[in-house]
Amino acid sequence: MRILVILAHPDLEKSRANRALLRELQHHANIAVRDLYREYPSWRIDVVKEQQLLLSFDRIVFQFPFYWYSCPPLLKKWFDDVLTYGWAYGPEGNHLKGKEFILATTTGGPENGYRAGGDNWFTISEFLKPIQRTITKCNGRFLPSFVAYSASQGDDAFLSQEAKRYVEHIQSSPTLLVH
Ligand SMILES: Cc1cc2nc3c(=O)[nH]c(=O)nc-3n(C[C@H](O)[C@H](O)[C@H](O)COP(=O)(O)O)c2cc1C
């Protein structure tokens, strides 16, 4: 399966968690990585190029650090610009039909904060619903997300373990992920 990871980290130089995940991806020939902040320092997204790229992959992963309960802004802009009416949704907007999508995020907060009554009140799945619906509106298949909790506190051993779990997750068959 050909997998495209669209990575959106505003400051990858200073990242530890997303860089650890990225390092692990580089060992897998079927996984291509696109670093949005490196690709578009001016934030002028080449829509046609992005759309063409999506067509040649079976599964698309959006990888990002969790920022204010959401994704960093260039990824939001990527959704706004690339998922156009008539291409991604609406009449004849069926180019993403059947493609699989996975969200992969790293948090500062611990897992037990992401629940009803916890520090953050809601689960990550609840916070990610706008992106989930964006994908399903575009007829994509939304698969369970990967989350590395407490990623900013993790030491190198923890992060490399999480990176292995990440690659396993994004390579898994839909049946294994869903059940
Ligand atoms: C602007 C900003 C907003 C953040 N918002 C959240 C948040 O809403 N929830 C959370 O758990 N962590 C939050 N964090 C912590 C980051 O998710 C964490 O530092 C990051 O996932 C670690 O990955 P990295 O080492 O690749 O940067 C935030 C960090 C920044 C800089």
Coordinates of N, CA, C and O and ligand atoms in Angstrom, one line a residue:
M1 N 0.8 -1.2 0.0 CA 0.0 0.0 0.0 C 0.9 1.3 0.0 O 1.9 1.3 0.7
R2 N 0.5 2.2 -0.9 CA 1.3 3.5 -0.9 C 0.7 4.5 0.1 O -0.5 4.8 0.0
I3 N 1.5 4.9 1.0 CA 1.0 5.8 2.0 C 1.7 7.2 1.9 O 2.9 7.3 1.7
L4 N 0.9 8.2 1.9 CA 1.5 9.6 1.9 C 1.2 10.2 3.3 O 0.1 10.3 3.8
V5 N 2.3 10.6 4.0 CA 2.2 11.3 5.2 C 2.4 12.8 5.0 O 3.4 13.3 4.5
I6 N 1.3 13.6 5.3 CA 1.4 15.0 5.2 C 1.7 15.6 6.6 O 0.8 15.5 7.5
L7 N 2.9 16.1 6.7 CA 3.4 16.5 8.1 C 3.2 18.0 8.2 O 3.6 18.8 7.3
A8 N 2.6 18.5 9.3 CA 2.5 19.9 9.5 C 3.0 20.3 10.9 O 2.3 20.1 11.9
H9 N 4.2 20.7 11.0 CA 4.8 21.1 12.2 C 5.4 22.5 12.0 O 6.3 22.6 11.2
P10 N 4.9 23.6 12.7 CA 5.4 24.9 12.5 C 6.9 25.1 12.8 O 7.5 26.1 12.4
D11 N 7.5 24.2 13.7 CA 8.9 24.4 14.1 C 9.5 23.1 14.2 O 9.9 22.7 15.3
L12 N 9.7 22.4 13.1 CA 10.2 21.0 13.1 C 11.7 21.0 13.7 O 12.0 20.0 14.3
E13 N 12.4 22.1 13.5 CA 13.8 22.1 14.1 C 13.8 21.8 15.6 O 14.6 21.2 16.1
K14 N 12.8 22.4 16.3 CA 12.7 22.3 17.7 C 11.9 21.1 18.2 O 11.9 20.8 19.4
S15 N 11.3 20.4 17.3 CA 10.4 19.3 17.6 C 11.3 18.1 18.1 O 12.4 17.8 17.6
R16 N 10.8 17.4 19.1 CA 11.4 16.1 19.5 C 10.4 14.9 19.0 O 10.9 14.0 18.4
A17 N 9.1 15.1 19.4 CA 8.2 14.0 19.1 C 8.0 13.8 17.6 O 8.2 12.6 17.1
N18 N 7.6 14.8 16.9 CA 7.3 14.6 15.5 C 8.5 14.2 14.7 O 8.5 13.5 13.7
R19 N 9.7 14.7 15.2 CA 10.9 14.3 14.5 C 11.2 12.8 14.7 O 11.7 12.1 13.8
A20 N 10.9 12.4 15.9 CA 11.1 10.9 16.2 C 10.2 10.1 15.3 O 10.6 9.1 14.8
L21 N 9.0 10.5 15.2 CA 8.0 9.8 14.3 C 8.5 9.8 12.9 O 8.5 8.8 12.2
L22 N 9.0 11.0 12.4 CA 9.5 11.2 11.1 C 10.7 10.2 10.8 O 10.7 9.6 9.7
R23 N 11.6 10.2 11.8 CA 12.8 9.3 11.6 C 12.4 7.9 11.3 O 12.9 7.2 10.4
E24 N 11.4 7.4 12.0 CA 10.9 6.0 11.8 C 10.3 5.8 10.4 O 10.5 4.8 9.8
L25 N 9.5 6.8 10.0 CA 8.9 6.7 8.7 C 9.9 6.5 7.6 O 9.6 5.8 6.6
Q26 N 11.1 7.1 7.8 CA 12.1 7.1 6.7 C 12.7 5.7 6.4 O 13.3 5.5 5.5
H27 N 12.4 4.7 7.3 CA 12.8 3.4 7.1 C 11.9 2.5 6.2 O 12.1 1.4 6.0
H28 N 10.8 3.2 5.8 CA 9.8 2.4 5.1 C 9.6 2.9 3.6 O 9.1 4.1 3.5
A29 N 9.9 2.1 2.7 CA 10.0 2.5 1.3 C 8.6 2.9 0.7 O 8.4 3.7 -0.2
N30 N 7.5 2.3 1.3 CA 6.2 2.5 0.8 C 5.5 3.8 1.4 O 4.4 4.1 1.1
I31 N 6.3 4.5 2.2 CA 5.8 5.7 2.9 C 6.5 6.9 2.4 O 7.7 7.1 2.5
A32 N 5.7 7.9 1.8 CA 6.3 9.1 1.3 C 5.9 10.2 2.3 O 4.8 10.2 2.9
V33 N 6.8 11.2 2.5 CA 6.5 12.2 3.5 C 6.5 13.6 2.8 O 7.4 13.9 2.0
R34 N 5.5 14.4 3.1 CA 5.5 15.8 2.6 C 5.4 16.7 3.8 O 4.5 16.7 4.6
D35 N 6.5 17.6 3.9 CA 6.6 18.5 5.0 C 6.0 19.8 4.6 O 6.6 20.6 3.8
L36 N 4.7 20.1 5.0 CA 4.0 21.3 4.5 C 4.7 22.6 4.8 O 4.8 23.5 4.0
Y37 N 5.2 22.7 6.0 CA 5.9 24.0 6.4 C 7.2 24.2 5.6 O 7.5 25.4 5.3
R38 N 7.8 23.1 5.2 CA 9.0 23.3 4.4 C 8.6 23.6 2.9 O 9.3 24.4 2.3
E39 N 7.6 22.9 2.5 CA 7.2 23.0 1.1 C 6.6 24.4 0.8 O 6.8 25.0 -0.3
Y40 N 5.9 25.0 1.8 CA 5.2 26.3 1.6 C 5.6 27.3 2.6 O 4.7 27.7 3.4
P41 N 6.8 27.8 2.6 CA 7.2 28.9 3.6 C 6.3 30.2 3.4 O 6.1 30.9 4.3
S42 N 5.8 30.3 2.2 CA 5.0 31.5 1.9 C 3.5 31.3 2.1 O 2.7 32.2 1.9
W43 N 3.2 30.0 2.4 CA 1.8 29.6 2.6 C 0.9 29.6 1.3 O -0.3 29.6 1.4
R44 N 1.6 29.8 0.2 CA 0.8 29.7 -1.1 C 0.8 28.3 -1.6 O 1.8 27.9 -2.2
I45 N -0.2 27.6 -1.3 CA -0.3 26.2 -1.6 C -0.6 25.9 -3.1 O -1.5 26.6 -3.6
D46 N 0.2 25.0 -3.7 CA 0.0 24.7 -5.1 C -1.1 23.6 -5.1 O -0.9 22.4 -4.9
V47 N -2.3 24.1 -5.3 CA -3.5 23.2 -5.2 C -3.5 22.0 -6.2 O -3.7 20.9 -5.8
V48 N -3.2 22.3 -7.4 CA -3.2 21.3 -8.4 C -2.2 20.2 -8.1 O -2.4 19.0 -8.2
K49 N -1.0 20.7 -7.7 CA 0.1 19.7 -7.3 C -0.4 18.8 -6.1 O -0.2 17.6 -6.1
E50 N -1.0 19.4 -5.1 CA -1.4 18.7 -4.0 C -2.5 17.7 -4.4 O -2.5 16.5 -3.9
Q51 N -3.4 18.1 -5.2 CA -4.5 17.2 -5.6 C -3.9 16.0 -6.4 O -4.3 14.9 -6.2
Q52 N -3.0 16.3 -7.3 CA -2.4 15.3 -8.2 C -1.7 14.2 -7.3 O -1.8 13.0 -7.5
L53 N -1.0 14.7 -6.3 CA -0.3 13.9 -5.4 C -1.2 12.9 -4.6 O -1.0 11.7 -4.5
L54 N -2.3 13.5 -4.2 CA -3.3 12.7 -3.4 C -3.8 11.5 -4.3 O -4.0 10.4 -3.7
L55 N -3.9 11.7 -5.6 CA -4.4 10.7 -6.4 C -3.5 9.4 -6.5 O -4.0 8.3 -6.7
S56 N -2.2 9.6 -6.3 CA -1.4 8.5 -6.4 C -1.1 7.7 -5.1 O -0.2 6.9 -5.1
F57 N -1.9 8.0 -4.1 CA -1.7 7.2 -2.9 C -3.0 6.6 -2.4 O -4.1 7.2 -2.7
D58 N -2.9 5.5 -1.7 CA -4.1 4.8 -1.3 C -4.5 5.3 0.1 O -5.7 5.3 0.5
R59 N -3.5 5.7 0.9 CA -3.8 6.1 2.3 C -3.1 7.4 2.6 O -1.9 7.5 2.2
I60 N -3.8 8.3 3.1 CA -3.2 9.6 3.5 C -3.2 9.8 5.0 O -4.3 9.6 5.6
V61 N -2.1 10.2 5.5 CA -1.9 10.4 7.0 C -1.6 11.9 7.2 O -0.7 12.4 6.5
F62 N -2.4 12.5 8.1 CA -2.0 13.9 8.5 C -1.4 13.8 9.8 O -2.0 13.4 10.8
Q63 N -0.1 14.2 9.9 CA 0.7 14.1 11.1 C 0.9 15.5 11.6 O 1.5 16.4 10.9
F64 N 0.6 15.8 12.9 CA 0.8 17.1 13.4 C 0.9 17.1 15.0 O 0.3 16.3 15.6
P65 N 1.5 18.1 15.6 CA 1.4 18.3 17.0 C 0.1 18.9 17.3 O -0.4 19.7 16.6
F66 N -0.5 18.5 18.4 CA -1.9 19.0 18.8 C -1.7 20.4 19.4 O -1.0 20.6 20.4
Y67 N -2.2 21.4 18.7 CA -2.1 22.8 19.1 C -3.5 23.3 19.4 O -4.3 23.4 18.5
W68 N -3.7 23.8 20.6 CA -5.0 24.3 21.0 C -6.2 23.5 20.5 O -7.1 24.0 19.8
Y69 N -6.0 22.2 20.8 CA -7.1 21.2 20.6 C -7.4 21.1 19.1 O -8.5 20.7 18.7
S70 N -6.5 21.3 18.3 CA -6.7 21.2 16.8 C -5.4 21.0 16.1 O -4.4 20.7 16.7
C71 N -5.4 21.3 14.8 CA -4.2 21.1 14.0 C -3.5 22.5 13.8 O -4.2 23.5 13.9
P72 N -2.2 22.6 13.5 CA -1.6 23.8 13.2 C -2.2 24.5 12.0 O -2.8 23.8 11.1
P73 N -2.1 25.8 11.9 CA -2.9 26.6 10.9 C -2.6 26.3 9.4 O -3.5 26.4 8.6
L74 N -1.3 25.9 9.1 CA -1.1 25.6 7.6 C -1.8 24.4 7.2 O -2.2 24.3 6.0
L75 N -2.0 23.4 8.1 CA -2.8 22.2 7.7 C -4.3 22.6 7.5 O -4.9 22.2 6.6
K76 N -4.8 23.5 8.4 CA -6.2 24.0 8.2 C -6.3 24.6 6.8 O -7.2 24.4 6.1
K77 N -5.3 25.5 6.5 CA -5.3 26.1 5.2 C -5.2 25.1 4.0 O -5.9 25.3 3.0
W78 N -4.4 24.1 4.2 CA -4.3 23.0 3.2 C -5.7 22.4 3.0 O -6.1 22.2 1.8
F79 N -6.5 22.1 4.0 CA -7.8 21.6 3.9 C -8.7 22.6 3.1 O -9.4 22.3 2.2
D80 N -8.6 23.9 3.5 CA -9.4 24.9 2.9 C -9.1 25.1 1.4 O -10.0 25.2 0.6
D81 N -7.8 25.0 1.0 CA -7.4 25.3 -0.4 C -7.6 24.0 -1.2 O -8.0 24.1 -2.4
V82 N -7.2 22.9 -0.7 CA -7.0 21.7 -1.6 C -8.3 20.9 -1.8 O -8.6 20.4 -2.8
L83 N -9.2 20.9 -0.7 CA -10.4 20.1 -0.8 C -11.5 20.9 -1.5 O -12.4 21.4 -0.8
T84 N -11.4 21.1 -2.8 CA -12.3 22.1 -3.4 C -13.6 21.4 -3.9 O -13.7 20.2 -4.2
Y85 N -14.6 22.3 -4.0 CA -15.9 21.9 -4.5 C -15.8 21.5 -5.9 O -15.1 22.1 -6.7
G86 N -16.4 20.3 -6.2 CA -16.3 19.8 -7.6 C -15.1 18.9 -7.8 O -15.0 18.3 -8.8
W87 N -14.2 18.9 -6.9 CA -13.0 18.0 -7.0 C -13.1 17.0 -5.8 O -13.1 15.8 -6.0
A88 N -13.2 17.6 -4.6 CA -13.2 16.7 -3.4 C -14.6 16.4 -2.9 O -14.8 15.4 -2.2
Y89 N -15.5 17.3 -3.2 CA -16.9 17.1 -2.7 C -17.8 17.9 -3.7 O -17.3 18.6 -4.6
G90 N -19.1 17.6 -3.5 CA -20.1 18.3 -4.4 C -20.2 17.5 -5.7 O -19.6 16.4 -5.8
P91 N -20.9 18.0 -6.7 CA -21.1 17.3 -8.0 C -19.8 16.9 -8.6 O -18.9 17.8 -8.8
E92 N -19.6 15.7 -8.9 CA -18.4 15.2 -9.5 C -17.1 15.3 -8.6 O -16.0 15.1 -9.1
G93 N -17.4 15.7 -7.4 CA -16.2 15.9 -6.5 C -16.0 14.6 -5.8 O -16.2 14.4 -4.6
N94 N -15.5 13.6 -6.6 CA -15.4 12.3 -6.1 C -13.9 11.7 -6.2 O -13.7 10.5 -6.1
H95 N -13.0 12.6 -6.3 CA -11.6 12.1 -6.4 C -11.0 11.4 -5.2 O -10.0 10.7 -5.3
L96 N -11.6 11.7 -4.1 CA -11.0 11.1 -2.9 C -11.8 9.9 -2.4 O -11.6 9.3 -1.3
K97 N -12.8 9.5 -3.2 CA -13.8 8.5 -2.8 C -13.0 7.2 -2.5 O -12.2 6.7 -3.4
G98 N -13.2 6.6 -1.3 CA -12.6 5.3 -1.0 C -11.2 5.4 -0.5 O -10.7 4.4 0.0
K99 N -10.6 6.6 -0.6 CA -9.2 6.7 0.0 C -9.3 6.6 1.5 O -10.3 7.1 2.1
E100 N -8.2 6.1 2.1 CA -8.2 6.0 3.5 C -7.4 7.2 4.1 O -6.4 7.6 3.6
F101 N -7.9 7.7 5.2 CA -7.3 8.8 5.9 C -7.1 8.5 7.4 O -8.0 7.9 8.0
I102 N -5.9 8.9 7.9 CA -5.6 8.7 9.3 C -5.1 10.0 9.9 O -4.2 10.6 9.2
L103 N -5.5 10.4 11.0 CA -4.9 11.5 11.7 C -3.9 11.0 12.7 O -4.2 10.0 13.4
A104 N -2.7 11.6 12.8 CA -1.7 11.2 13.8 C -1.2 12.4 14.5 O -0.7 13.4 13.9
T105 N -1.4 12.5 15.8 CA -1.0 13.7 16.5 C -0.3 13.3 17.8 O -0.3 12.2 18.3
T106 N 0.5 14.3 18.3 CA 1.2 14.2 19.5 C 0.7 15.3 20.5 O 0.4 16.4 20.0
T107 N 0.6 14.9 21.7 CA 0.1 15.9 22.7 C 1.1 16.2 23.8 O 2.0 15.4 24.0
G108 N 0.9 17.4 24.4 CA 1.6 17.6 25.6 C 1.0 17.0 26.8 O 1.6 16.4 27.7
G109 N -0.4 17.0 26.8 CA -1.1 16.5 27.9 C -1.2 15.0 28.0 O -1.1 14.3 26.9
P110 N -1.4 14.4 29.2 CA -1.4 13.0 29.4 C -2.8 12.4 28.9 O -3.8 13.2 28.9
E111 N -2.8 11.1 28.7 CA -4.0 10.5 28.2 C -5.2 10.7 29.2 O -6.3 10.9 28.7
N112 N -4.9 10.6 30.5 CA -6.0 10.6 31.4 C -6.7 12.0 31.5 O -7.7 12.2 32.2
G113 N -6.1 13.0 30.9 CA -6.7 14.3 30.8 C -7.8 14.4 29.7 O -8.6 15.3 29.7
Y114 N -7.7 13.5 28.8 CA -8.6 13.5 27.6 C -9.7 12.6 27.8 O -9.8 11.5 27.2
R115 N -10.6 13.0 28.7 CA -11.8 12.2 29.0 C -12.8 13.1 29.7 O -12.4 14.1 30.3
A116 N -14.1 12.7 29.8 CA -15.1 13.4 30.5 C -14.6 13.6 31.9 O -14.3 12.6 32.6
G117 N -14.7 14.8 32.4 CA -14.2 15.0 33.8 C -12.7 15.2 34.0 O -12.3 15.6 35.0
G118 N -12.0 14.9 32.9 CA -10.5 15.1 33.0 C -10.2 16.5 32.7 O -11.0 17.4 32.5
D119 N -8.9 16.8 32.8 CA -8.3 18.1 32.6 C -8.8 18.8 31.4 O -9.1 20.0 31.4
N120 N -9.0 18.1 30.3 CA -9.4 18.7 29.0 C -10.8 18.4 28.6 O -11.2 18.8 27.6
W121 N -11.5 17.7 29.5 CA -12.9 17.4 29.4 C -13.4 16.5 28.3 O -14.4 15.8 28.4
F122 N -12.7 16.5 27.2 CA -13.1 15.7 26.0 C -12.0 14.8 25.5 O -10.9 15.0 25.8
T123 N -12.5 13.8 24.8 CA -11.5 12.9 24.2 C -10.9 13.5 22.9 O -11.4 14.5 22.4
I124 N -9.7 13.0 22.5 CA -9.1 13.4 21.2 C -10.1 13.2 20.1 O -10.2 14.1 19.2
S125 N -10.8 12.1 20.1 CA -11.7 11.8 19.0 C -12.8 12.9 18.9 O -13.2 13.4 17.8
E126 N -13.2 13.4 20.1 CA -14.2 14.5 20.1 C -13.6 15.8 19.5 O -14.2 16.5 18.7
F127 N -12.3 16.1 19.9 CA -11.7 17.3 19.4 C -11.5 17.2 17.9 O -11.4 18.3 17.2
L128 N -11.3 16.0 17.4 CA -10.9 15.9 16.0 C -12.1 15.8 15.0 O -11.9 15.6 13.8
K129 N -13.3 15.9 15.6 CA -14.5 15.7 14.8 C -14.6 16.6 13.5 O -15.0 16.2 12.5
P130 N -14.2 17.9 13.6 CA -14.3 18.7 12.4 C -13.5 18.1 11.3 O -13.9 18.2 10.1
I131 N -12.3 17.6 11.6 CA -11.5 17.0 10.5 C -12.1 15.7 10.0 O -12.1 15.4 8.8
Q132 N -12.6 14.9 11.0 CA -13.3 13.7 10.6 C -14.4 13.9 9.6 O -14.5 13.3 8.6
R133 N -15.2 14.9 9.9 CA -16.4 15.2 9.0 C -15.9 15.8 7.7 O -16.5 15.5 6.6
T134 N -14.8 16.6 7.7 CA -14.2 17.1 6.5 C -13.9 15.9 5.5 O -14.2 15.9 4.3
I135 N -13.2 14.9 6.1 CA -12.8 13.7 5.3 C -14.0 13.0 4.8 O -14.1 12.6 3.6
T136 N -15.0 12.8 5.7 CA -16.2 12.0 5.2 C -17.0 12.7 4.3 O -17.6 12.2 3.4
K137 N -17.1 14.0 4.4 CA -17.8 14.9 3.4 C -17.2 14.7 2.0 O -17.8 14.8 1.0
C138 N -15.8 14.5 2.0 CA -15.1 14.2 0.8 C -15.1 12.8 0.4 O -14.3 12.4 -0.5
N139 N -16.0 12.0 1.0 CA -16.1 10.6 0.7 C -14.9 9.7 1.0 O -14.7 8.7 0.4
G140 N -14.0 10.2 1.8 CA -12.9 9.5 2.3 C -13.3 8.5 3.4 O -14.3 8.7 4.0
R141 N -12.5 7.5 3.6 CA -12.7 6.6 4.7 C -11.9 7.0 5.9 O -10.6 7.0 5.8
F142 N -12.5 7.4 6.9 CA -11.8 7.9 8.1 C -11.5 6.8 9.0 O -12.4 6.1 9.6
L143 N -10.2 6.5 9.2 CA -9.8 5.4 10.1 C -9.4 5.9 11.5 O -9.1 7.1 11.6
P144 N -9.3 5.0 12.5 CA -9.0 5.5 13.9 C -7.6 6.2 13.9 O -6.7 5.9 13.2
S145 N -7.6 7.3 14.7 CA -6.4 8.1 14.8 C -5.3 7.5 15.6 O -5.6 6.7 16.5
F146 N -4.1 7.9 15.4 CA -3.0 7.6 16.2 C -2.7 8.8 17.1 O -2.6 9.9 16.6
V147 N -2.5 8.5 18.4 CA -2.2 9.6 19.3 C -1.0 9.2 20.2 O -1.1 8.2 20.8
A148 N 0.0 10.1 20.2 CA 1.1 9.9 21.2 C 0.9 10.9 22.3 O 1.2 12.1 22.1
Y149 N 0.4 10.5 23.4 CA 0.1 11.4 24.5 C 1.4 11.6 25.3 O 2.4 10.9 25.2
S150 N 1.4 12.7 26.0 CA 2.5 13.1 26.9 C 3.8 13.2 26.1 O 4.9 12.9 26.6
A151 N 3.7 13.5 24.8 CA 4.9 13.4 23.9 C 6.0 14.4 24.2 O 7.1 14.1 24.1
S152 N 5.6 15.5 24.8 CA 6.6 16.5 25.0 C 7.5 16.2 26.2 O 8.6 16.7 26.4
Q153 N 6.9 15.3 27.1 CA 7.7 14.9 28.3 C 8.5 13.6 28.1 O 9.4 13.3 28.9
G154 N 8.2 12.9 26.9 CA 8.8 11.6 26.7 C 10.3 11.7 26.5 O 10.8 12.5 25.8
D155 N 11.1 10.7 27.0 CA 12.5 10.6 26.7 C 12.7 9.9 25.4 O 11.7 9.5 24.8
D156 N 13.9 9.8 25.0 CA 14.2 9.3 23.6 C 13.7 7.8 23.5 O 13.1 7.5 22.4
A157 N 13.8 7.0 24.5 CA 13.4 5.6 24.4 C 11.8 5.6 24.3 O 11.3 4.8 23.4
F158 N 11.1 6.4 25.0 CA 9.7 6.5 24.9 C 9.3 6.9 23.5 O 8.4 6.3 22.9
L159 N 9.9 7.9 23.0 CA 9.6 8.4 21.7 C 9.9 7.4 20.6 O 9.1 7.3 19.6
S160 N 11.0 6.7 20.7 CA 11.2 5.7 19.6 C 10.3 4.6 19.7 O 9.9 4.0 18.7
Q161 N 9.8 4.2 20.9 CA 8.8 3.2 21.0 C 7.4 3.7 20.4 O 6.8 3.0 19.7
E162 N 7.1 4.9 20.7 CA 5.9 5.5 20.1 C 6.0 5.6 18.6 O 5.0 5.4 17.8
A163 N 7.2 5.8 18.1 CA 7.4 5.9 16.6 C 7.2 4.6 16.0 O 6.6 4.5 14.9
K164 N 7.6 3.5 16.6 CA 7.3 2.1 16.1 C 5.8 1.8 16.1 O 5.3 1.3 15.2
R165 N 5.2 2.2 17.2 CA 3.7 2.0 17.3 C 3.0 2.8 16.2 O 2.0 2.4 15.6
Y166 N 3.5 4.0 15.9 CA 3.0 4.9 14.9 C 3.0 4.2 13.5 O 2.0 4.1 12.8
V167 N 4.2 3.7 13.2 CA 4.4 3.1 11.8 C 3.5 1.8 11.7 O 2.9 1.6 10.7
E168 N 3.4 1.1 12.8 CA 2.6 -0.1 12.8 C 1.1 0.3 12.6 O 0.4 -0.3 11.8
H169 N 0.7 1.3 13.3 CA -0.7 1.8 13.1 C -1.0 2.2 11.7 O -2.0 1.8 11.2
I170 N -0.2 3.0 11.1 CA -0.5 3.6 9.8 C -0.4 2.6 8.7 O -0.8 2.8 7.6
Q171 N 0.3 1.4 9.0 CA 0.4 0.4 8.0 C -0.6 -0.7 8.2 O -0.7 -1.6 7.3
S172 N -1.4 -0.6 9.2 CA -2.4 -1.7 9.6 C -3.5 -1.7 8.6 O -3.9 -0.7 8.0
S173 N -4.1 -2.9 8.4 CA -5.3 -3.0 7.6 C -6.5 -2.3 8.3 O -6.5 -2.3 9.5
P174 N -7.4 -1.8 7.5 CA -8.6 -1.2 8.1 C -9.3 -2.1 9.1 O -9.7 -1.7 10.2
T175 N -9.3 -3.4 8.8 CA -10.0 -4.3 9.7 C -9.4 -4.3 11.1 O -10.0 -4.3 12.1
L176 N -8.0 -4.4 11.1 CA -7.3 -4.4 12.4 C -7.5 -3.1 13.1 O -7.7 -3.1 14.3
L177 N -7.6 -2.0 12.4 CA -7.7 -0.7 13.0 C -9.1 -0.5 13.6 O -9.2 0.1 14.7
V178 N -10.1 -1.0 12.9 CA -11.4 -0.6 13.3 C -11.9 -1.6 14.4 O -12.7 -1.2 15.2
H179 N -11.5 -2.8 14.4 CA -12.0 -3.8 15.3 C -11.1 -4.0 16.5 O -10.0 -3.7 16.5
Ligands
LIG1 C1 0.8 26.7 20.4 C2 0.8 25.4 21.2 C3 -0.5 24.8 21.5 C4 -0.5 23.6 22.2 N1 -1.8 23.1 22.5 C5 -1.8 21.9 23.1 C6 -3.1 21.3 23.4 O1 -4.2 21.9 23.1 N2 -3.1 20.1 24.0 C7 -2.0 19.4 24.3 O2 -2.1 18.3 24.9 N3 -0.8 19.9 24.1 C8 -0.7 21.1 23.4 N4 0.6 21.7 23.1 C9 1.8 20.8 23.3 C10 2.2 20.2 22.0 O3 1.2 19.3 21.5 C11 3.4 19.3 22.2 O4 4.5 20.2 22.7 C12 3.9 18.6 20.9 O5 2.9 17.7 20.6 C13 5.2 17.9 21.1 O6 5.6 17.5 19.8 P1 7.0 18.1 19.1 O7 8.1 17.7 20.0 O8 7.0 17.4 17.8 O9 6.9 19.6 19.0 C14 0.6 22.9 22.5 C15 1.9 23.5 22.1 C16 1.9 24.7 21.5 C17 3.3 25.3 21.1

